[in-house]
Amino acid sequence: MTRKHHPSGRNSASLMLKRQVRSWHRWLGICSAVFVLLIAISGVLINHSNQLSIDSTHVKQSWLLDYYGIKTPSNIHIYQTSPLFASSGNLVWVDKQLALEADSAIRGIVPFDNMLIAIDNSNLYLISNEGALLEKQDITTGLPSGLIAIANDGQIWLNTDTGSYMADNELIEWTAAQPFAPLPWSTPLTEVGNDSVESSTQMVSLQARSHHLTWERVLLDLHSGRFFGALGPWFMDLVALALIIMSISGVYLWIQHKPKRVK
């Protein structure tokens, strides 16, 4: 009769350990695979964000803007619909392009000699019809202080805390003056009964919200786990720990299955 050889206690323990390690290795790999792919893909995209223009491409998906808590601006003003001249807070929009980020809230926009003129409470901005900032004036260049409103009746007028001022043809000299007739001060168009203004307001609203979030920021948050909230980075730490355990267990299993050399 042939005697069966039973594994010794030491060999039995080693076999059980290998089975447990193999099971841990397999399940850790399955559970972390999705997040490993997420980290790897987002990392590659972040490394090439400039070449792919991800760093300058803004998020336009409303649900994602809502997720980041970026609210709809309440101070959107449409001054002209075609072509579109609008403001949202301190931002000036020409068609669908951000033309200017002013120092404070915009007080008015008027067209002038194939350009636009926008003002906040202390600066005057010359903007091309294509949305490029051409010039900025302030008190150091002779501009009156305390700007309230702007008008164009063939001449550019400013209403300020100290009265009205009229510009010369080059917008260099400002002279205190009293107009002979009421001036057409720049005021936003009303949305009531105006579908064009309403659609323009919705478009500017989305553009203004989108201005605060780029796809590079989203990818960075995904990569670090911040996208998933306060516990996200800790969860990504667990994924990293799982990869470390997988690496160690993988090396252990390889050593155990490595064929022994015959002497």
PDB file of C-alpha atoms in Angstrom:
ATOM      1  CA  MET A   1       0.000   0.000   0.000  1.00  0.00           C
ATOM      2  CA  THR A   2       1.077   3.524  -0.745  1.00  0.00           C
ATOM      3  CA  ARG A   3       1.346   5.844   2.232  1.00  0.00           C
ATOM      4  CA  LYS A   4      -0.193   9.270   1.776  1.00  0.00           C
ATOM      5  CA  HIS A   5       1.991  12.170   2.712  1.00  0.00           C
ATOM      6  CA  HIS A   6       0.181  14.851   4.683  1.00  0.00           C
ATOM      7  CA  PRO A   7       1.634  18.349   4.611  1.00  0.00           C
ATOM      8  CA  SER A   8       3.378  19.370   7.764  1.00  0.00           C
ATOM      9  CA  GLY A   9       1.968  22.130   9.952  1.00  0.00           C
ATOM     10  CA  ARG A  10       4.486  24.610   8.577  1.00  0.00           C
ATOM     11  CA  ASN A  11       3.642  23.817   4.958  1.00  0.00           C
ATOM     12  CA  SER A  12      -0.063  23.920   5.727  1.00  0.00           C
ATOM     13  CA  ALA A  13       0.253  27.398   7.285  1.00  0.00           C
ATOM     14  CA  SER A  14       2.281  28.601   4.296  1.00  0.00           C
ATOM     15  CA  LEU A  15      -0.364  27.276   1.911  1.00  0.00           C
ATOM     16  CA  MET A  16      -3.154  29.004   3.830  1.00  0.00           C
ATOM     17  CA  LEU A  17      -1.185  32.266   3.848  1.00  0.00           C
ATOM     18  CA  LYS A  18      -0.683  32.081   0.083  1.00  0.00           C
ATOM     19  CA  ARG A  19      -4.392  31.492  -0.438  1.00  0.00           C
ATOM     20  CA  GLN A  20      -5.288  34.462   1.746  1.00  0.00           C
ATOM     21  CA  VAL A  21      -2.733  36.720   0.067  1.00  0.00           C
ATOM     22  CA  ARG A  22      -3.976  35.635  -3.365  1.00  0.00           C
ATOM     23  CA  SER A  23      -7.562  36.400  -2.336  1.00  0.00           C
ATOM     24  CA  TRP A  24      -6.613  39.829  -0.933  1.00  0.00           C
ATOM     25  CA  HIS A  25      -4.578  40.587  -4.037  1.00  0.00           C
ATOM     26  CA  ARG A  26      -7.469  39.675  -6.345  1.00  0.00           C
ATOM     27  CA  TRP A  27     -10.173  41.609  -4.491  1.00  0.00           C
ATOM     28  CA  LEU A  28      -8.032  44.679  -3.903  1.00  0.00           C
ATOM     29  CA  GLY A  29      -7.265  44.725  -7.631  1.00  0.00           C
ATOM     30  CA  ILE A  30     -10.935  44.448  -8.584  1.00  0.00           C
ATOM     31  CA  CYS A  31     -12.129  47.078  -6.087  1.00  0.00           C
ATOM     32  CA  SER A  32      -9.451  49.653  -6.914  1.00  0.00           C
ATOM     33  CA  ALA A  33      -9.364  49.137 -10.710  1.00  0.00           C
ATOM     34  CA  VAL A  34     -11.904  51.877 -11.480  1.00  0.00           C
ATOM     35  CA  PHE A  35     -10.147  54.408  -9.280  1.00  0.00           C
ATOM     36  CA  VAL A  36      -6.725  53.448 -10.621  1.00  0.00           C
ATOM     37  CA  LEU A  37      -8.020  54.134 -14.144  1.00  0.00           C
ATOM     38  CA  LEU A  38      -9.490  57.451 -12.949  1.00  0.00           C
ATOM     39  CA  ILE A  39      -6.198  58.520 -11.371  1.00  0.00           C
ATOM     40  CA  ALA A  40      -4.144  57.400 -14.379  1.00  0.00           C
ATOM     41  CA  ILE A  41      -6.345  59.045 -17.038  1.00  0.00           C
ATOM     42  CA  SER A  42      -6.763  62.302 -15.105  1.00  0.00           C
ATOM     43  CA  GLY A  43      -3.008  62.400 -14.418  1.00  0.00           C
ATOM     44  CA  VAL A  44      -2.163  62.050 -18.122  1.00  0.00           C
ATOM     45  CA  LEU A  45      -4.663  64.777 -19.059  1.00  0.00           C
ATOM     46  CA  ILE A  46      -3.343  67.121 -16.348  1.00  0.00           C
ATOM     47  CA  ASN A  47       0.235  66.642 -17.566  1.00  0.00           C
ATOM     48  CA  HIS A  48      -0.846  67.798 -21.025  1.00  0.00           C
ATOM     49  CA  SER A  49      -3.498  70.327 -19.995  1.00  0.00           C
ATOM     50  CA  ASN A  50      -1.742  73.189 -21.760  1.00  0.00           C
ATOM     51  CA  GLN A  51      -1.290  71.334 -25.058  1.00  0.00           C
ATOM     52  CA  LEU A  52      -4.914  70.130 -24.934  1.00  0.00           C
ATOM     53  CA  SER A  53      -6.167  73.605 -23.853  1.00  0.00           C
ATOM     54  CA  ILE A  54      -7.822  72.030 -20.821  1.00  0.00           C
ATOM     55  CA  ASP A  55      -6.435  74.795 -18.618  1.00  0.00           C
ATOM     56  CA  SER A  56      -8.322  77.436 -20.625  1.00  0.00           C
ATOM     57  CA  THR A  57     -11.496  75.514 -21.497  1.00  0.00           C
ATOM     58  CA  HIS A  58     -14.368  76.439 -19.204  1.00  0.00           C
ATOM     59  CA  VAL A  59     -17.062  74.071 -17.981  1.00  0.00           C
ATOM     60  CA  LYS A  60     -20.458  74.804 -19.536  1.00  0.00           C
ATOM     61  CA  GLN A  61     -22.441  71.888 -18.076  1.00  0.00           C
ATOM     62  CA  SER A  62     -25.047  73.398 -15.718  1.00  0.00           C
ATOM     63  CA  TRP A  63     -25.212  70.281 -13.496  1.00  0.00           C
ATOM     64  CA  LEU A  64     -21.448  70.412 -12.900  1.00  0.00           C
ATOM     65  CA  LEU A  65     -21.544  74.138 -12.155  1.00  0.00           C
ATOM     66  CA  ASP A  66     -24.386  73.421  -9.717  1.00  0.00           C
ATOM     67  CA  TYR A  67     -22.308  70.645  -8.105  1.00  0.00           C
ATOM     68  CA  TYR A  68     -19.499  73.154  -7.483  1.00  0.00           C
ATOM     69  CA  GLY A  69     -21.995  75.593  -5.993  1.00  0.00           C
ATOM     70  CA  ILE A  70     -21.377  78.267  -8.639  1.00  0.00           C
ATOM     71  CA  LYS A  71     -24.543  80.333  -8.522  1.00  0.00           C
ATOM     72  CA  THR A  72     -26.240  82.314 -11.264  1.00  0.00           C
ATOM     73  CA  PRO A  73     -25.149  85.983 -11.051  1.00  0.00           C
ATOM     74  CA  SER A  74     -27.983  88.289 -10.074  1.00  0.00           C
ATOM     75  CA  ASN A  75     -26.628  91.480 -11.651  1.00  0.00           C
ATOM     76  CA  ILE A  76     -26.622  90.718 -15.396  1.00  0.00           C
ATOM     77  CA  HIS A  77     -27.215  93.763 -17.595  1.00  0.00           C
ATOM     78  CA  ILE A  78     -27.802  93.638 -21.361  1.00  0.00           C
ATOM     79  CA  TYR A  79     -26.972  96.923 -23.130  1.00  0.00           C
ATOM     80  CA  GLN A  80     -27.319  95.664 -26.705  1.00  0.00           C
ATOM     81  CA  THR A  81     -28.399  92.305 -28.126  1.00  0.00           C
ATOM     82  CA  SER A  82     -26.944  92.321 -31.668  1.00  0.00           C
ATOM     83  CA  PRO A  83     -24.034  92.348 -31.393  1.00  0.00           C
ATOM     84  CA  LEU A  84     -24.242  91.537 -27.719  1.00  0.00           C
ATOM     85  CA  PHE A  85     -22.813  94.038 -25.221  1.00  0.00           C
ATOM     86  CA  ALA A  86     -23.451  92.978 -21.626  1.00  0.00           C
ATOM     87  CA  SER A  87     -22.059  92.999 -18.112  1.00  0.00           C
ATOM     88  CA  SER A  88     -22.273  90.694 -15.105  1.00  0.00           C
ATOM     89  CA  GLY A  89     -20.845  92.325 -12.017  1.00  0.00           C
ATOM     90  CA  ASN A  90     -17.356  93.483 -12.987  1.00  0.00           C
ATOM     91  CA  LEU A  91     -17.238  91.427 -16.211  1.00  0.00           C
ATOM     92  CA  VAL A  92     -17.929  92.798 -19.707  1.00  0.00           C
ATOM     93  CA  TRP A  93     -19.089  90.438 -22.443  1.00  0.00           C
ATOM     94  CA  VAL A  94     -18.875  91.112 -26.188  1.00  0.00           C
ATOM     95  CA  ASP A  95     -20.930  88.476 -28.004  1.00  0.00           C
ATOM     96  CA  LYS A  96     -19.880  85.201 -26.296  1.00  0.00           C
ATOM     97  CA  GLN A  97     -16.409  86.431 -25.344  1.00  0.00           C
ATOM     98  CA  LEU A  98     -15.217  87.805 -22.030  1.00  0.00           C
ATOM     99  CA  ALA A  99     -13.757  91.182 -22.964  1.00  0.00           C
ATOM    100  CA  LEU A 100     -12.917  92.715 -19.598  1.00  0.00           C
ATOM    101  CA  GLU A 101     -12.599  91.987 -15.889  1.00  0.00           C
ATOM    102  CA  ALA A 102     -12.942  95.429 -14.356  1.00  0.00           C
ATOM    103  CA  ASP A 103     -11.817  96.562 -10.915  1.00  0.00           C
ATOM    104  CA  SER A 104     -15.433  96.934  -9.710  1.00  0.00           C
ATOM    105  CA  ALA A 105     -19.017  96.591 -10.943  1.00  0.00           C
ATOM    106  CA  ILE A 106     -19.729  97.997 -14.402  1.00  0.00           C
ATOM    107  CA  ARG A 107     -21.830 101.214 -14.372  1.00  0.00           C
ATOM    108  CA  GLY A 108     -22.551 101.480 -18.113  1.00  0.00           C
ATOM    109  CA  ILE A 109     -21.477 100.614 -21.670  1.00  0.00           C
ATOM    110  CA  VAL A 110     -21.844 102.779 -24.806  1.00  0.00           C
ATOM    111  CA  PRO A 111     -20.614 102.377 -28.418  1.00  0.00           C
ATOM    112  CA  PHE A 112     -18.157 104.999 -29.690  1.00  0.00           C
ATOM    113  CA  ASP A 113     -16.235 105.203 -33.013  1.00  0.00           C
ATOM    114  CA  ASN A 114     -16.159 101.437 -33.743  1.00  0.00           C
ATOM    115  CA  MET A 115     -15.316 100.792 -30.104  1.00  0.00           C
ATOM    116  CA  LEU A 116     -17.073 100.313 -26.801  1.00  0.00           C
ATOM    117  CA  ILE A 117     -16.603 102.387 -23.682  1.00  0.00           C
ATOM    118  CA  ALA A 118     -17.318 100.814 -20.298  1.00  0.00           C
ATOM    119  CA  ILE A 119     -16.979 102.400 -16.864  1.00  0.00           C
ATOM    120  CA  ASP A 120     -16.874 101.225 -13.284  1.00  0.00           C
ATOM    121  CA  ASN A 121     -16.811 103.637 -10.344  1.00  0.00           C
ATOM    122  CA  SER A 122     -13.233 104.801 -10.940  1.00  0.00           C
ATOM    123  CA  ASN A 123     -12.053 103.623 -14.395  1.00  0.00           C
ATOM    124  CA  LEU A 124     -12.917 104.027 -18.065  1.00  0.00           C
ATOM    125  CA  TYR A 125     -12.181 101.151 -20.458  1.00  0.00           C
ATOM    126  CA  LEU A 126     -11.884 101.302 -24.253  1.00  0.00           C
ATOM    127  CA  ILE A 127     -12.772  97.966 -25.837  1.00  0.00           C
ATOM    128  CA  SER A 128     -12.671  96.948 -29.487  1.00  0.00           C
ATOM    129  CA  ASN A 129     -15.789  95.503 -31.123  1.00  0.00           C
ATOM    130  CA  GLU A 130     -13.932  92.169 -31.185  1.00  0.00           C
ATOM    131  CA  GLY A 131     -13.660  92.210 -27.390  1.00  0.00           C
ATOM    132  CA  ALA A 132     -10.020  93.316 -26.899  1.00  0.00           C
ATOM    133  CA  LEU A 133      -9.122  95.835 -24.193  1.00  0.00           C
ATOM    134  CA  LEU A 134      -7.478  98.807 -25.895  1.00  0.00           C
ATOM    135  CA  GLU A 135      -6.982 101.302 -23.082  1.00  0.00           C
ATOM    136  CA  LYS A 136      -7.737 101.935 -19.428  1.00  0.00           C
ATOM    137  CA  GLN A 137      -8.087 105.418 -17.929  1.00  0.00           C
ATOM    138  CA  ASP A 138      -8.259 106.437 -14.279  1.00  0.00           C
ATOM    139  CA  ILE A 139      -7.734 109.498 -12.115  1.00  0.00           C
ATOM    140  CA  THR A 140      -3.991 109.538 -12.891  1.00  0.00           C
ATOM    141  CA  THR A 141      -4.797 110.177 -16.581  1.00  0.00           C
ATOM    142  CA  GLY A 142      -7.223 112.998 -15.804  1.00  0.00           C
ATOM    143  CA  LEU A 143     -10.422 110.983 -15.503  1.00  0.00           C
ATOM    144  CA  PRO A 144     -12.952 112.396 -12.999  1.00  0.00           C
ATOM    145  CA  SER A 145     -13.494 110.330  -9.863  1.00  0.00           C
ATOM    146  CA  GLY A 146     -16.706 108.837  -8.510  1.00  0.00           C
ATOM    147  CA  LEU A 147     -18.196 107.693 -11.811  1.00  0.00           C
ATOM    148  CA  ILE A 148     -21.947 107.014 -11.839  1.00  0.00           C
ATOM    149  CA  ALA A 149     -23.070 106.829 -15.477  1.00  0.00           C
ATOM    150  CA  ILE A 150     -21.938 107.343 -19.074  1.00  0.00           C
ATOM    151  CA  ALA A 151     -23.758 108.771 -22.114  1.00  0.00           C
ATOM    152  CA  ASN A 152     -23.070 109.271 -25.817  1.00  0.00           C
ATOM    153  CA  ASP A 153     -24.965 112.010 -27.666  1.00  0.00           C
ATOM    154  CA  GLY A 154     -22.203 112.496 -30.221  1.00  0.00           C
ATOM    155  CA  GLN A 155     -19.909 113.446 -27.343  1.00  0.00           C
ATOM    156  CA  ILE A 156     -19.028 111.243 -24.396  1.00  0.00           C
ATOM    157  CA  TRP A 157     -20.398 112.412 -21.049  1.00  0.00           C
ATOM    158  CA  LEU A 158     -19.737 111.172 -17.548  1.00  0.00           C
ATOM    159  CA  ASN A 159     -22.008 111.657 -14.580  1.00  0.00           C
ATOM    160  CA  THR A 160     -20.011 111.718 -11.343  1.00  0.00           C
ATOM    161  CA  ASP A 161     -20.357 112.504  -7.646  1.00  0.00           C
ATOM    162  CA  THR A 162     -19.258 116.079  -8.411  1.00  0.00           C
ATOM    163  CA  GLY A 163     -21.347 116.727 -11.533  1.00  0.00           C
ATOM    164  CA  SER A 164     -21.271 116.083 -15.289  1.00  0.00           C
ATOM    165  CA  TYR A 165     -18.139 116.084 -17.463  1.00  0.00           C
ATOM    166  CA  MET A 166     -17.805 116.179 -21.244  1.00  0.00           C
ATOM    167  CA  ALA A 167     -14.873 114.618 -23.095  1.00  0.00           C
ATOM    168  CA  ASP A 168     -13.022 116.037 -26.068  1.00  0.00           C
ATOM    169  CA  ASN A 169     -12.954 114.051 -29.324  1.00  0.00           C
ATOM    170  CA  GLU A 170      -9.845 112.106 -28.267  1.00  0.00           C
ATOM    171  CA  LEU A 171     -11.183 111.263 -24.795  1.00  0.00           C
ATOM    172  CA  ILE A 172      -8.204 112.955 -23.212  1.00  0.00           C
ATOM    173  CA  GLU A 173      -9.578 116.135 -21.630  1.00  0.00           C
ATOM    174  CA  TRP A 174     -12.636 116.130 -19.390  1.00  0.00           C
ATOM    175  CA  THR A 175     -14.448 119.413 -18.826  1.00  0.00           C
ATOM    176  CA  ALA A 176     -17.096 120.063 -16.199  1.00  0.00           C
ATOM    177  CA  ALA A 177     -20.233 121.118 -18.094  1.00  0.00           C
ATOM    178  CA  GLN A 178     -24.008 121.234 -17.990  1.00  0.00           C
ATOM    179  CA  PRO A 179     -25.844 119.601 -20.906  1.00  0.00           C
ATOM    180  CA  PHE A 180     -28.489 121.702 -22.704  1.00  0.00           C
ATOM    181  CA  ALA A 181     -30.854 118.713 -22.962  1.00  0.00           C
ATOM    182  CA  PRO A 182     -31.378 115.461 -21.046  1.00  0.00           C
ATOM    183  CA  LEU A 183     -28.627 112.983 -21.893  1.00  0.00           C
ATOM    184  CA  PRO A 184     -29.189 109.350 -23.007  1.00  0.00           C
ATOM    185  CA  TRP A 185     -27.457 107.808 -20.003  1.00  0.00           C
ATOM    186  CA  SER A 186     -26.518 104.178 -20.564  1.00  0.00           C
ATOM    187  CA  THR A 187     -29.110 101.896 -18.955  1.00  0.00           C
ATOM    188  CA  PRO A 188     -29.656  98.135 -19.326  1.00  0.00           C
ATOM    189  CA  LEU A 189     -32.427  96.834 -21.557  1.00  0.00           C
ATOM    190  CA  THR A 190     -35.430  95.334 -19.819  1.00  0.00           C
ATOM    191  CA  GLU A 191     -36.289  91.633 -20.105  1.00  0.00           C
ATOM    192  CA  VAL A 192     -40.044  92.137 -19.890  1.00  0.00           C
ATOM    193  CA  GLY A 193     -41.622  91.074 -23.193  1.00  0.00           C
ATOM    194  CA  ASN A 194     -38.250  90.910 -24.941  1.00  0.00           C
ATOM    195  CA  ASP A 195     -37.272  87.377 -25.950  1.00  0.00           C
ATOM    196  CA  SER A 196     -33.933  88.532 -27.340  1.00  0.00           C
ATOM    197  CA  VAL A 197     -32.935  90.139 -24.037  1.00  0.00           C
ATOM    198  CA  GLU A 198     -34.126  87.093 -22.100  1.00  0.00           C
ATOM    199  CA  SER A 199     -32.107  84.648 -24.229  1.00  0.00           C
ATOM    200  CA  SER A 200     -29.065  86.935 -24.075  1.00  0.00           C
ATOM    201  CA  THR A 201     -29.385  87.068 -20.283  1.00  0.00           C
ATOM    202  CA  GLN A 202     -29.458  83.272 -20.083  1.00  0.00           C
ATOM    203  CA  MET A 203     -26.413  83.005 -22.322  1.00  0.00           C
ATOM    204  CA  VAL A 204     -24.433  85.569 -20.296  1.00  0.00           C
ATOM    205  CA  SER A 205     -25.512  83.828 -17.087  1.00  0.00           C
ATOM    206  CA  LEU A 206     -24.023  80.536 -18.281  1.00  0.00           C
ATOM    207  CA  GLN A 207     -20.867  82.272 -19.539  1.00  0.00           C
ATOM    208  CA  ALA A 208     -20.428  84.124 -16.250  1.00  0.00           C
ATOM    209  CA  ARG A 209     -20.798  80.926 -14.227  1.00  0.00           C
ATOM    210  CA  SER A 210     -18.514  79.031 -16.605  1.00  0.00           C
ATOM    211  CA  HIS A 211     -15.835  81.706 -16.145  1.00  0.00           C
ATOM    212  CA  HIS A 212     -15.207  80.431 -12.590  1.00  0.00           C
ATOM    213  CA  LEU A 213     -14.476  76.786 -13.475  1.00  0.00           C
ATOM    214  CA  THR A 214     -12.073  75.173 -15.954  1.00  0.00           C
ATOM    215  CA  TRP A 215     -11.797  71.503 -16.875  1.00  0.00           C
ATOM    216  CA  GLU A 216      -8.262  71.491 -15.478  1.00  0.00           C
ATOM    217  CA  ARG A 217      -9.692  72.311 -12.036  1.00  0.00           C
ATOM    218  CA  VAL A 218     -12.220  69.463 -12.370  1.00  0.00           C
ATOM    219  CA  LEU A 219      -9.479  66.996 -13.368  1.00  0.00           C
ATOM    220  CA  LEU A 220      -7.265  68.104 -10.471  1.00  0.00           C
ATOM    221  CA  ASP A 221     -10.172  67.576  -8.071  1.00  0.00           C
ATOM    222  CA  LEU A 222     -10.869  64.128  -9.552  1.00  0.00           C
ATOM    223  CA  HIS A 223      -7.200  63.177  -9.344  1.00  0.00           C
ATOM    224  CA  SER A 224      -6.888  64.202  -5.684  1.00  0.00           C
ATOM    225  CA  GLY A 225     -10.349  63.000  -4.633  1.00  0.00           C
ATOM    226  CA  ARG A 226     -11.571  66.488  -3.645  1.00  0.00           C
ATOM    227  CA  PHE A 227     -14.309  66.137  -6.280  1.00  0.00           C
ATOM    228  CA  PHE A 228     -16.056  63.620  -3.985  1.00  0.00           C
ATOM    229  CA  GLY A 229     -16.215  65.917  -0.973  1.00  0.00           C
ATOM    230  CA  ALA A 230     -14.343  66.156   2.309  1.00  0.00           C
ATOM    231  CA  LEU A 231     -13.808  62.382   2.549  1.00  0.00           C
ATOM    232  CA  GLY A 232     -12.628  62.095  -1.064  1.00  0.00           C
ATOM    233  CA  PRO A 233      -8.891  62.642  -0.383  1.00  0.00           C
ATOM    234  CA  TRP A 234      -9.023  60.068   2.430  1.00  0.00           C
ATOM    235  CA  PHE A 235     -10.653  57.570   0.076  1.00  0.00           C
ATOM    236  CA  MET A 236      -7.921  58.168  -2.503  1.00  0.00           C
ATOM    237  CA  ASP A 237      -5.390  57.554   0.270  1.00  0.00           C
ATOM    238  CA  LEU A 238      -7.050  54.173   0.833  1.00  0.00           C
ATOM    239  CA  VAL A 239      -6.774  53.439  -2.900  1.00  0.00           C
ATOM    240  CA  ALA A 240      -3.069  54.295  -2.741  1.00  0.00           C
ATOM    241  CA  LEU A 241      -2.687  52.022   0.300  1.00  0.00           C
ATOM    242  CA  ALA A 242      -4.446  49.242  -1.601  1.00  0.00           C
ATOM    243  CA  LEU A 243      -1.958  49.632  -4.469  1.00  0.00           C
ATOM    244  CA  ILE A 244       0.925  49.382  -2.017  1.00  0.00           C
ATOM    245  CA  ILE A 245      -0.541  46.186  -0.541  1.00  0.00           C
ATOM    246  CA  MET A 246      -1.111  44.796  -4.036  1.00  0.00           C
ATOM    247  CA  SER A 247       2.507  45.502  -4.966  1.00  0.00           C
ATOM    248  CA  ILE A 248       3.833  43.758  -1.871  1.00  0.00           C
ATOM    249  CA  SER A 249       1.451  40.808  -2.190  1.00  0.00           C
ATOM    250  CA  GLY A 250       2.247  40.488  -5.895  1.00  0.00           C
ATOM    251  CA  VAL A 251       5.967  40.253  -5.170  1.00  0.00           C
ATOM    252  CA  TYR A 252       5.283  37.716  -2.397  1.00  0.00           C
ATOM    253  CA  LEU A 253       3.163  35.509  -4.682  1.00  0.00           C
ATOM    254  CA  TRP A 254       5.784  35.701  -7.437  1.00  0.00           C
ATOM    255  CA  ILE A 255       8.518  34.586  -5.047  1.00  0.00           C
ATOM    256  CA  GLN A 256       6.372  31.695  -3.764  1.00  0.00           C
ATOM    257  CA  HIS A 257       5.688  30.446  -7.305  1.00  0.00           C
ATOM    258  CA  LYS A 258       9.229  31.009  -8.550  1.00  0.00           C
ATOM    259  CA  PRO A 259      10.604  27.606  -9.619  1.00  0.00           C
ATOM    260  CA  LYS A 260      13.489  26.341  -7.571  1.00  0.00           C
ATOM    261  CA  ARG A 261      16.800  25.807  -9.317  1.00  0.00           C
ATOM    262  CA  VAL A 262      17.946  22.206  -9.620  1.00  0.00           C
ATOM    263  CA  LYS A 263      21.488  21.805  -8.303  1.00  0.00           C
TER     264      LYS A 263
END
